[in-house]
Short mmCIF file of C-alpha atoms and ligand atoms in Angstrom, two decimals:
data_model
loop_
_atom_site.label_atom_id
_atom_site.label_comp_id
_atom_site.label_asym_id
_atom_site.label_seq_id
_atom_site.Cartn_x
_atom_site.Cartn_y
_atom_site.Cartn_z
CA MET A 1 -24.05 -33.64 4.97
CA ASP A 2 -21.03 -31.39 6.05
CA LYS A 3 -21.67 -27.20 5.75
CA PHE A 4 -18.51 -24.88 5.45
CA PHE A 5 -17.46 -21.51 6.12
CA HIS A 6 -15.40 -19.06 5.18
CA ILE A 7 -14.46 -15.86 6.51
CA VAL A 8 -13.03 -12.88 4.67
CA THR A 9 -11.63 -10.15 7.54
CA TYR A 10 -10.13 -6.69 6.66
CA GLY A 11 -8.32 -4.32 9.17
CA CYS A 12 -6.03 -4.88 11.49
CA GLN A 13 -4.61 -8.16 13.43
CA MET A 14 -7.03 -7.24 16.28
CA ASN A 15 -9.61 -8.10 13.69
CA VAL A 16 -7.47 -11.41 12.31
CA HIS A 17 -7.93 -12.89 15.93
CA GLU A 18 -11.93 -12.02 16.01
CA SER A 19 -12.13 -14.21 13.23
CA GLU A 20 -10.42 -16.98 14.02
CA LYS A 21 -12.07 -16.42 17.01
CA ILE A 22 -15.97 -16.48 14.27
CA ALA A 23 -13.66 -19.44 12.55
CA GLY A 24 -14.40 -21.35 16.49
CA ILE A 25 -18.24 -20.44 17.11
CA LEU A 26 -18.23 -22.17 13.70
CA SER A 27 -16.87 -24.74 13.77
CA GLU A 28 -18.00 -25.63 16.98
CA MET A 29 -21.87 -25.29 15.72
CA GLY A 30 -20.36 -27.97 13.05
CA TYR A 31 -18.69 -26.94 9.98
CA LYS A 32 -15.89 -27.08 8.51
CA SER A 33 -13.35 -23.93 7.20
CA CYS A 34 -13.03 -23.23 3.14
CA GLU A 35 -11.58 -21.18 0.66
CA SER A 36 -13.98 -19.59 -1.49
CA PRO A 37 -17.29 -18.06 -0.39
CA GLU A 38 -18.35 -20.39 -4.16
CA GLU A 39 -18.85 -23.79 -1.86
CA ALA A 40 -19.96 -21.70 1.75
CA ASP A 41 -22.91 -22.51 3.45
CA ILE A 42 -21.87 -19.11 5.20
CA VAL A 43 -19.79 -16.40 4.89
CA VAL A 44 -18.35 -14.00 6.88
CA PHE A 45 -16.92 -10.66 6.28
CA ASN A 46 -15.63 -9.04 9.96
CA THR A 47 -15.03 -5.34 8.40
CA CYS A 48 -12.62 -2.71 9.45
CA CYS A 49 -14.06 1.64 8.85
CA ILE A 50 -10.25 3.09 9.68
CA ARG A 51 -9.98 4.75 6.25
CA GLU A 52 -12.51 4.70 3.83
CA ASN A 53 -11.06 2.62 1.46
CA ALA A 54 -10.89 -0.47 3.45
CA GLU A 55 -14.98 0.29 3.57
CA ASN A 56 -14.63 0.45 -0.01
CA HIS A 57 -13.23 -2.81 0.23
CA ALA A 58 -15.45 -4.51 1.96
CA PHE A 59 -18.21 -2.99 0.23
CA GLY A 60 -17.08 -3.88 -3.06
CA ASN A 61 -16.81 -7.57 -2.54
CA ILE A 62 -20.59 -7.68 -0.46
CA GLY A 63 -21.52 -6.46 -3.49
CA MET A 64 -19.87 -9.32 -5.84
CA LEU A 65 -21.77 -11.90 -3.41
CA LYS A 66 -25.03 -10.98 -5.09
CA LYS A 67 -24.81 -13.20 -7.24
CA LEU A 68 -24.19 -15.97 -5.87
CA LYS A 69 -26.26 -15.60 -3.18
CA ALA A 70 -29.26 -15.61 -5.78
CA ALA A 71 -28.34 -18.92 -7.44
CA ARG A 72 -27.62 -20.01 -3.75
CA LYS A 73 -30.22 -18.53 -1.50
CA ASP A 74 -30.12 -20.55 1.41
CA MET A 75 -26.50 -19.66 1.33
CA LEU A 76 -25.97 -16.74 4.36
CA ILE A 77 -23.96 -13.76 4.08
CA ALA A 78 -23.38 -11.86 7.41
CA VAL A 79 -21.59 -8.47 7.63
CA GLY A 80 -19.98 -7.45 11.42
CA GLY A 81 -16.85 -6.10 12.42
CA CYS A 82 -15.90 -1.85 13.00
CA LEU A 83 -17.66 -0.83 9.79
CA PRO A 84 -21.71 -1.84 11.24
CA GLN A 85 -20.59 -0.74 14.18
CA GLN A 86 -20.59 3.31 12.97
CA MET A 87 -23.08 5.51 13.38
CA ASN A 88 -26.71 4.28 11.02
CA LYS A 89 -23.97 2.13 9.22
CA ALA A 90 -25.35 -1.29 9.74
CA GLU A 91 -29.11 0.13 8.32
CA ASN A 92 -27.04 2.05 4.78
CA LEU A 93 -25.77 -1.47 4.69
CA HIS A 94 -28.99 -2.91 4.56
CA GLU A 95 -30.63 -0.57 1.99
CA LYS A 96 -27.40 -1.53 -0.25
CA PHE A 97 -26.75 -5.32 0.05
CA PRO A 98 -31.20 -6.31 1.42
CA TYR A 99 -29.48 -9.57 0.58
CA VAL A 100 -27.14 -9.62 2.86
CA ASP A 101 -28.72 -12.02 6.04
CA ILE A 102 -26.97 -10.78 9.53
CA ILE A 103 -24.66 -7.61 9.62
CA PHE A 104 -23.56 -7.86 13.52
CA GLY A 105 -21.96 -5.38 15.76
CA THR A 106 -18.27 -5.58 17.31
CA HIS A 107 -20.31 -6.48 20.40
CA ASN A 108 -22.04 -9.05 18.99
CA LEU A 109 -19.50 -11.30 17.78
CA HIS A 110 -20.08 -14.26 20.68
CA ASN A 111 -23.51 -14.76 19.92
CA LEU A 112 -22.99 -15.11 16.17
CA LYS A 113 -24.55 -18.90 17.12
CA GLY A 114 -27.18 -17.33 18.70
CA LEU A 115 -27.88 -14.62 15.16
CA ILE A 116 -27.49 -17.28 13.21
CA GLU A 117 -29.93 -19.96 14.55
CA LYS A 118 -32.77 -17.13 15.06
CA LYS A 119 -31.49 -16.06 11.23
CA LEU A 120 -32.50 -19.61 9.96
CA LYS A 121 -35.66 -18.77 11.68
CA MET A 122 -36.85 -15.76 9.93
CA ARG A 123 -37.26 -14.33 6.24
CA LYS A 124 -35.75 -10.15 6.66
CA THR A 125 -32.33 -9.50 7.83
CA LEU A 126 -31.10 -9.71 10.71
CA ILE A 127 -29.42 -7.08 12.20
CA GLU A 128 -28.07 -6.79 15.61
CA ILE A 129 -26.08 -3.85 16.65
CA GLU A 130 -25.38 -3.39 20.47
CA ASP A 131 -24.05 0.29 21.65
CA SER A 132 -22.00 -0.64 24.80
CA GLU A 133 -19.00 -2.55 25.34
CA GLY A 134 -21.43 -4.55 28.51
CA GLU A 135 -18.78 -6.90 30.28
CA ILE A 136 -15.03 -9.18 28.65
CA CYS A 137 -16.70 -12.93 27.08
CA GLU A 138 -13.54 -15.13 28.12
CA ASP A 139 -15.25 -18.01 26.18
CA ASP A 140 -13.54 -18.38 23.17
CA LYS A 141 -12.15 -21.35 21.51
CA PRO A 142 -10.76 -19.35 18.73
CA LEU A 143 -9.20 -21.97 16.32
CA ARG A 144 -6.36 -20.13 16.06
CA THR A 145 -4.77 -19.66 12.00
CA SER A 146 -1.34 -18.48 12.05
CA TYR A 147 1.36 -21.18 13.70
CA PRO A 148 3.86 -20.44 15.02
CA ASN A 149 2.22 -17.82 16.01
CA ALA A 150 -0.68 -16.64 18.46
CA TRP A 151 -2.55 -13.34 18.99
CA VAL A 152 -3.67 -13.27 22.90
CA ASN A 153 -6.47 -10.27 23.26
CA ILE A 154 -5.02 -8.64 26.95
CA MET A 155 -7.37 -5.27 26.24
CA TYR A 156 -10.23 -4.58 24.43
CA GLY A 157 -11.41 -1.23 23.09
CA CYS A 158 -9.94 2.45 23.35
CA ASN A 159 -10.04 5.56 25.13
CA ASN A 160 -7.63 7.69 23.38
CA PHE A 161 -10.45 9.49 20.89
CA CYS A 162 -7.46 10.98 18.05
CA SER A 163 -9.10 13.11 16.39
CA TYR A 164 -8.87 11.41 13.44
CA CYS A 165 -9.61 7.97 14.56
CA ILE A 166 -13.59 6.02 14.58
CA VAL A 167 -11.87 2.84 16.81
CA PRO A 168 -13.19 4.69 19.96
CA TYR A 169 -16.73 5.12 18.84
CA VAL A 170 -16.93 1.28 16.42
CA ARG A 171 -14.51 0.02 19.28
CA GLY A 172 -16.12 1.55 22.42
CA ARG A 173 -14.03 2.14 25.96
CA GLU A 174 -11.38 0.48 27.36
CA ARG A 175 -10.88 -2.83 28.78
CA SER A 176 -8.58 -4.89 30.23
CA ARG A 177 -8.32 -8.53 30.64
CA ASP A 178 -7.82 -10.02 33.71
CA SER A 179 -4.32 -10.87 33.85
CA ARG A 180 -4.29 -15.02 35.29
CA LYS A 181 -6.29 -15.26 32.55
CA ILE A 182 -4.05 -13.77 30.25
CA ILE A 183 -1.03 -15.60 31.45
CA GLU A 184 -2.70 -18.87 31.74
CA GLU A 185 -3.60 -18.36 28.25
CA VAL A 186 -0.24 -17.57 27.14
CA ARG A 187 0.84 -21.17 29.14
CA SER A 188 -1.06 -23.03 27.42
CA LEU A 189 -0.44 -22.32 24.03
CA VAL A 190 3.42 -21.90 24.83
CA SER A 191 2.69 -26.15 26.24
CA GLU A 192 0.10 -25.91 23.00
CA GLY A 193 3.99 -25.34 20.36
CA TYR A 194 3.27 -22.21 19.75
CA LYS A 195 6.74 -20.43 19.53
CA GLU A 196 6.10 -16.47 19.66
CA ILE A 197 3.18 -15.12 21.09
CA THR A 198 1.88 -11.51 19.67
CA LEU A 199 -0.58 -9.36 23.21
CA LEU A 200 -3.01 -7.37 21.64
CA GLY A 201 -4.75 -4.03 22.44
CA GLN A 202 -5.21 -0.82 20.75
CA ASN A 203 -2.54 0.90 23.05
CA VAL A 204 -1.66 -2.14 25.16
CA ASN A 205 0.25 0.29 27.71
CA SER A 206 -3.19 1.49 29.43
CA TYR A 207 -3.70 -1.69 30.29
CA LYS A 208 -5.13 -2.04 33.30
CA GLY A 209 -5.50 -5.32 35.09
CA GLU A 210 -4.24 -6.93 38.70
CA LEU A 211 -0.65 -6.06 37.22
CA THR A 212 0.17 -3.48 35.41
CA PHE A 213 1.94 -4.07 31.28
CA PRO A 214 5.12 -3.98 32.31
CA GLN A 215 4.51 -6.45 35.27
CA LEU A 216 2.04 -8.49 32.76
CA LEU A 217 5.27 -8.80 30.33
CA LYS A 218 7.73 -9.88 32.95
CA GLU A 219 4.94 -12.65 34.21
CA ILE A 220 4.77 -13.92 30.09
CA ALA A 221 8.36 -13.61 29.43
CA ASP A 222 8.61 -16.16 33.47
CA ILE A 223 6.75 -19.06 30.94
CA ASP A 224 9.50 -21.12 30.49
CA GLY A 225 9.88 -22.99 27.03
CA LYS A 226 11.48 -21.14 24.53
CA PHE A 227 9.12 -18.54 22.47
CA ARG A 228 9.00 -14.95 21.30
CA LEU A 229 7.35 -12.34 23.02
CA ARG A 230 5.55 -8.81 20.64
CA PHE A 231 3.36 -6.85 21.36
CA MET A 232 1.15 -4.49 19.78
CA THR A 233 0.24 -1.18 19.82
CA SER A 234 2.28 1.12 22.13
CA HIS A 235 0.65 4.41 22.53
CA PRO A 236 3.75 6.61 23.04
CA LYS A 237 2.61 8.80 25.52
CA ASP A 238 2.26 5.91 27.98
CA PHE A 239 5.30 4.18 27.27
CA SER A 240 7.35 4.51 29.86
CA PRO A 241 11.04 3.82 31.32
CA GLU A 242 9.47 0.72 33.32
CA LEU A 243 8.51 -1.12 30.00
CA ILE A 244 12.08 0.23 28.08
CA LYS A 245 13.74 -1.59 31.70
CA VAL A 246 11.12 -4.99 31.18
CA MET A 247 12.34 -5.42 27.96
CA ALA A 248 15.96 -4.28 28.13
CA GLN A 249 16.04 -7.54 30.53
CA ASN A 250 13.71 -10.02 29.37
CA PRO A 251 15.06 -11.62 26.01
CA LYS A 252 12.31 -13.48 25.47
CA ILE A 253 10.17 -9.92 23.89
CA CYS A 254 11.74 -9.56 20.85
CA HIS A 255 13.60 -6.29 20.25
CA CYS A 256 11.03 -4.08 18.38
CA LEU A 257 8.70 -2.34 19.02
CA HIS A 258 5.97 -0.31 17.11
CA LEU A 259 5.47 3.05 18.34
CA PRO A 260 2.72 5.06 16.22
CA VAL A 261 3.53 8.61 15.61
CA GLN A 262 1.71 9.75 12.78
CA SER A 263 3.28 13.41 12.51
CA GLY A 264 6.54 15.63 13.35
CA SER A 265 4.88 18.54 13.92
CA ASP A 266 4.18 20.06 17.28
CA ALA A 267 0.69 21.99 15.56
CA ILE A 268 -0.61 18.64 14.57
CA LEU A 269 0.07 16.26 17.50
CA LYS A 270 -2.14 19.06 19.20
CA ALA A 271 -5.16 19.15 16.59
CA MET A 272 -4.99 14.99 16.82
CA ASN A 273 -5.05 15.11 19.95
CA ARG A 274 -2.24 12.67 20.59
CA LYS A 275 -1.73 14.41 23.46
CA TYR A 276 2.84 13.99 23.05
CA THR A 277 5.59 16.24 21.31
CA ALA A 278 7.43 15.27 18.49
CA GLY A 279 11.08 16.04 21.22
CA GLN A 280 8.61 14.15 23.28
CA TYR A 281 8.33 11.27 21.27
CA LEU A 282 12.09 11.60 20.06
CA GLU A 283 13.07 11.45 23.50
CA LYS A 284 11.51 8.30 24.57
CA VAL A 285 12.71 7.00 21.22
CA GLU A 286 16.54 8.16 22.50
CA MET A 287 15.31 6.34 26.35
CA LEU A 288 14.57 2.83 24.79
CA LYS A 289 17.88 2.92 21.58
CA LYS A 290 20.19 3.62 24.70
CA ALA A 291 18.78 0.82 26.72
CA ILE A 292 18.58 -1.67 23.65
CA PRO A 293 20.78 0.16 21.20
CA ASP A 294 20.24 -2.86 18.58
CA CYS A 295 15.67 -1.98 18.56
CA ALA A 296 13.82 -1.29 15.46
CA ILE A 297 11.47 0.86 15.91
CA THR A 298 8.37 0.88 12.93
CA THR A 299 6.28 3.04 13.33
CA ASP A 300 2.68 4.55 11.68
CA LEU A 301 2.26 8.16 10.19
CA ILE A 302 0.12 10.10 8.24
CA VAL A 303 -0.10 12.36 5.81
CA GLY A 304 -2.95 15.24 4.34
CA PHE A 305 -4.38 15.64 7.56
CA PRO A 306 -6.70 18.60 8.38
CA GLY A 307 -4.31 21.89 8.16
CA GLU A 308 -1.12 20.39 7.67
CA THR A 309 1.05 22.75 6.25
CA ASP A 310 4.39 22.02 3.80
CA GLU A 311 6.45 23.22 7.26
CA ASP A 312 4.39 20.95 9.14
CA PHE A 313 5.04 18.00 6.45
CA LYS A 314 7.76 18.79 7.19
CA ALA A 315 8.71 18.25 10.01
CA THR A 316 7.47 14.60 9.75
CA LEU A 317 10.45 14.05 7.76
CA GLU A 318 12.95 15.23 10.01
CA LEU A 319 11.78 13.10 12.98
CA ALA A 320 11.16 9.78 10.42
CA LYS A 321 15.24 10.87 9.26
CA LYS A 322 16.19 11.12 13.04
CA VAL A 323 14.07 7.99 14.70
CA ASN A 324 15.68 5.88 11.54
CA PHE A 325 12.38 3.27 11.68
CA ALA A 326 12.98 -0.49 10.85
CA SER A 327 9.73 0.55 7.99
CA ALA A 328 6.36 2.40 8.07
CA PHE A 329 2.97 1.93 7.92
CA THR A 330 2.21 5.52 5.73
CA PHE A 331 -1.34 6.52 4.98
CA VAL A 332 -3.07 9.66 4.05
CA TYR A 333 -5.23 11.13 5.92
CA SER A 334 -9.19 10.24 5.30
CA LYS A 335 -12.58 11.27 7.27
CA ARG A 336 -14.58 9.84 9.08
CA GLU A 337 -18.16 10.84 9.63
CA GLY A 338 -18.03 11.22 13.52
CA THR A 339 -15.38 12.16 14.40
CA VAL A 340 -13.38 15.82 15.86
CA ALA A 341 -11.64 16.29 12.14
CA ALA A 342 -14.41 15.43 10.05
CA LYS A 343 -15.29 19.02 10.67
CA MET A 344 -12.03 20.41 10.90
CA PRO A 345 -11.37 23.83 8.26
CA ASN A 346 -7.87 23.42 5.90
CA GLN A 347 -8.99 20.14 4.59
CA VAL A 348 -6.24 19.09 3.33
CA PRO A 349 -6.21 18.41 -1.31
CA GLU A 350 -5.70 15.69 -1.91
CA GLU A 351 -2.46 16.26 -4.80
CA VAL A 352 -0.62 18.10 -2.01
CA SER A 353 -1.71 14.49 0.14
CA LYS A 354 -0.97 12.81 -2.39
CA ALA A 355 2.69 14.76 -3.63
CA ARG A 356 3.57 14.10 0.14
CA ILE A 357 2.18 10.64 0.91
CA MET A 358 5.09 9.63 -2.17
CA GLU A 359 7.85 11.39 -0.49
CA LEU A 360 7.38 9.70 2.68
CA VAL A 361 7.86 7.00 0.93
CA GLU A 362 10.40 7.33 -0.78
CA LEU A 363 12.57 7.51 2.77
CA ILE A 364 11.05 4.85 4.80
CA ASN A 365 11.81 2.38 1.63
CA SER A 366 15.53 4.54 1.30
CA GLN A 367 15.75 3.47 5.69
CA THR A 368 14.55 0.75 4.99
CA ARG A 369 16.74 -0.41 2.40
CA ALA A 370 19.81 0.77 3.78
CA LEU A 371 18.39 -1.72 7.11
CA SER A 372 18.54 -4.09 4.93
CA GLN A 373 22.36 -4.23 3.17
CA MET A 374 23.55 -4.32 6.72
CA TYR A 375 22.44 -8.08 7.00
CA ILE A 376 23.98 -8.62 3.68
CA GLY A 377 26.86 -11.66 5.67
CA LYS A 378 25.02 -11.34 9.05
CA THR A 379 23.62 -14.81 10.95
CA VAL A 380 20.36 -14.68 11.59
CA GLU A 381 17.40 -17.02 13.90
CA ILE A 382 15.00 -17.08 11.67
CA LEU A 383 10.34 -18.75 13.14
CA CYS A 384 9.97 -20.45 10.17
CA GLU A 385 6.03 -19.46 9.33
CA ASP A 386 4.81 -20.73 6.55
CA TYR A 387 6.40 -22.23 2.86
CA ASP A 388 5.84 -19.82 -0.24
CA SER A 389 4.99 -21.25 -3.22
CA LYS A 390 5.81 -19.03 -5.99
CA ARG A 391 9.01 -18.66 -4.66
CA GLY A 392 9.46 -22.96 -3.72
CA LEU A 393 11.00 -21.17 -0.62
CA TYR A 394 10.11 -20.83 3.42
CA MET A 395 9.72 -17.82 5.02
CA GLY A 396 9.67 -16.33 7.94
CA ARG A 397 11.00 -13.92 10.56
CA ASP A 398 14.05 -12.86 12.71
CA GLU A 399 13.26 -10.80 16.62
CA TYR A 400 13.39 -8.01 14.71
CA GLY A 401 9.98 -8.14 12.96
CA ARG A 402 12.39 -8.83 9.02
CA MET A 403 11.19 -10.79 6.65
CA GLY A 404 14.21 -13.58 5.37
CA TYR A 405 13.51 -16.30 2.96
CA PHE A 406 15.43 -20.04 2.84
CA ALA A 407 15.22 -23.38 1.32
CA SER A 408 14.72 -26.57 2.30
CA GLN A 409 14.08 -29.62 1.57
CA LYS A 410 12.56 -30.11 5.56
CA ASN A 411 9.53 -28.24 6.34
CA LEU A 412 10.42 -26.23 8.70
CA ILE A 413 7.37 -24.66 9.74
CA GLY A 414 7.50 -23.87 13.91
CA GLN A 415 10.51 -24.32 14.09
CA PHE A 416 13.95 -21.28 15.02
CA VAL A 417 16.55 -21.59 12.24
CA ASN A 418 19.39 -19.96 11.85
CA VAL A 419 19.89 -18.57 8.01
CA ARG A 420 23.39 -16.73 6.46
CA ILE A 421 21.45 -13.59 5.02
CA GLU A 422 22.63 -13.47 1.23
CA HIS A 423 20.59 -11.34 -1.10
CA ALA A 424 18.49 -8.01 0.55
CA ASN A 425 15.75 -6.51 -1.70
CA GLY A 426 14.03 -3.28 -0.62
CA VAL A 427 12.11 -5.34 2.54
CA SER A 428 12.63 -9.01 2.51
CA LEU A 429 15.71 -11.23 3.09
CA THR A 430 16.93 -13.97 1.03
CA GLY A 431 19.74 -16.50 2.81
CA GLU A 432 21.36 -20.42 2.96
CA VAL A 433 20.50 -22.43 6.10
CA VAL A 434 23.41 -22.95 7.95
N1 SAH B 501 -4.64 2.20 18.69
C1 SAH B 501 -3.25 2.01 16.77
C2 SAH B 501 -3.84 2.28 15.93
C3 SAH B 501 -5.36 1.76 15.11
S1 SAH B 501 -5.63 1.89 13.69
C4 SAH B 501 -2.18 3.52 17.64
O1 SAH B 501 -2.99 4.50 18.25
O2 SAH B 501 -1.20 3.06 17.14
C5 SAH B 501 -3.87 2.31 12.89
C6 SAH B 501 -3.40 3.58 12.40
O3 SAH B 501 -4.12 3.78 10.96
C7 SAH B 501 -3.28 3.96 13.07
O4 SAH B 501 -2.02 4.39 13.63
C8 SAH B 501 -2.84 5.29 12.14
O5 SAH B 501 -1.61 6.02 11.67
C9 SAH B 501 -4.09 5.37 10.79
N2 SAH B 501 -5.10 5.63 10.76
C10 SAH B 501 -6.09 5.81 11.89
N3 SAH B 501 -7.42 6.69 11.50
C11 SAH B 501 -6.72 7.26 10.25
C12 SAH B 501 -7.52 8.04 9.52
N4 SAH B 501 -8.76 8.93 9.40
N5 SAH B 501 -6.76 8.54 8.09
C13 SAH B 501 -5.42 7.74 8.25
N6 SAH B 501 -5.35 7.27 9.32
C14 SAH B 501 -5.97 6.40 9.77
FE1 SF4 B 502 -6.79 5.30 17.11
FE2 SF4 B 502 -5.86 6.81 17.97
FE3 SF4 B 502 -7.28 5.08 19.35
FE4 SF4 B 502 -4.84 4.69 18.12
S1 SF4 B 502 -4.92 5.56 20.38
S2 SF4 B 502 -6.93 3.07 18.33
S3 SF4 B 502 -4.75 6.03 16.95
S4 SF4 B 502 -8.21 7.15 18.86
FE1 F3S B 503 -10.13 -1.35 11.43
FE2 F3S B 503 -11.51 -1.78 13.16
FE3 F3S B 503 -9.29 -2.41 13.05
S1 F3S B 503 -11.58 -0.07 11.82
S2 F3S B 503 -7.90 -1.33 11.62
S3 F3S B 503 -10.75 -3.64 12.44
S4 F3S B 503 -10.62 -1.94 14.89
#
């Protein structure tokens, strides 16, 4: 009889790709993918703990499986990813959800097969959280679900210890993959027909292989075939003129850059341990705009970091106005136990943070809308990614990451399509194939 798996993913692209690796392991074990926990023989939660609401979300959904598990005792529930990797969290999870069968950490993913086999021979919950990162595992055979895009890890972990951030504690120190292995992986993905390659790392600029990050990008861009090349995330402190040059000289590298600034106030940036000032950030942005005038710059912003005053917040608004971000992820600071900022005095009251985030979101939305309006009447090349059955339209993105919708009789998924934009509604564009 067929066995089925269902994976629920939270968090960043890194986790999305890791779920593809989990799916790869489960398919090798003979499981097939299914759409809902009700049909599944194993449900895996791949969790995130970057902010409290990410955690609560996972907790809520794990809690919802209690009834199902009571009715179907032979169904396995596994919880992995960043959440259980936090100090004492695995025990906490076990207490709260005693019916969860396997709890594993970020460094145990590659042994999921072994964990499942071990669990099937025992009654009690199997908890395995490795403290240290160990060697990079090169045996992954991810079951990719994001065609025509393919995610490719180039490095893991983070050494930056921004004072608010839990990632260095749950993902371990920076480890870079071998440059040749990365290039080989991309070459084979391109020959399999993938049209967009996104290189992944918490801080791709600090990639340290035989090649530097700009050299690696250039070699990948030199691979034959038509495909787009993206990378994320870049840390402003390591964003270099060499990288700008490589971006400007290689047409396969998309003219868009995600460059999280977090705040526009020097005092807050210092307290965040970001290692750059607002002025230095703006200088790098200017350098980039000069070399690549059409480059779309996106960012992450946090409001309500401990000690953030109205003046500090104004500086963030000012910086956002100067850069004119194509879009931005905006977050209210969330206290993460074990980080340096969690112990800082002057935590900002919730009402203040809420008012600030609303003002910031309004500004960012107005910038995004204004950029959308400039698209009207223009023809852009969209890589068709999917069919949106609700709208009855195909959708995809242009090289700047802007989403576009269009009608077609033919299935165009995986193809580059020229679309003349007719309507702009907030972030999304609609047009006609030309
Ligand atoms: N490595 C990436 C981002 C990882 S987390 C980088 O350095 O840019 C993604 C975003 O979540 C961060 O850029 C930050 O804006 C936000 N974030 C991280 N920790 C947070 C916290 N404790 N509260 C609110 N937002 C947070
Ligand atoms: Fe977190 Fe900073 Fe590392 Fe990004 S660079 S993952 S924000 S510690
Ligand atoms: Fe979340 Fe872990 Fe990514 S905490 S944002 S899933 S690295």
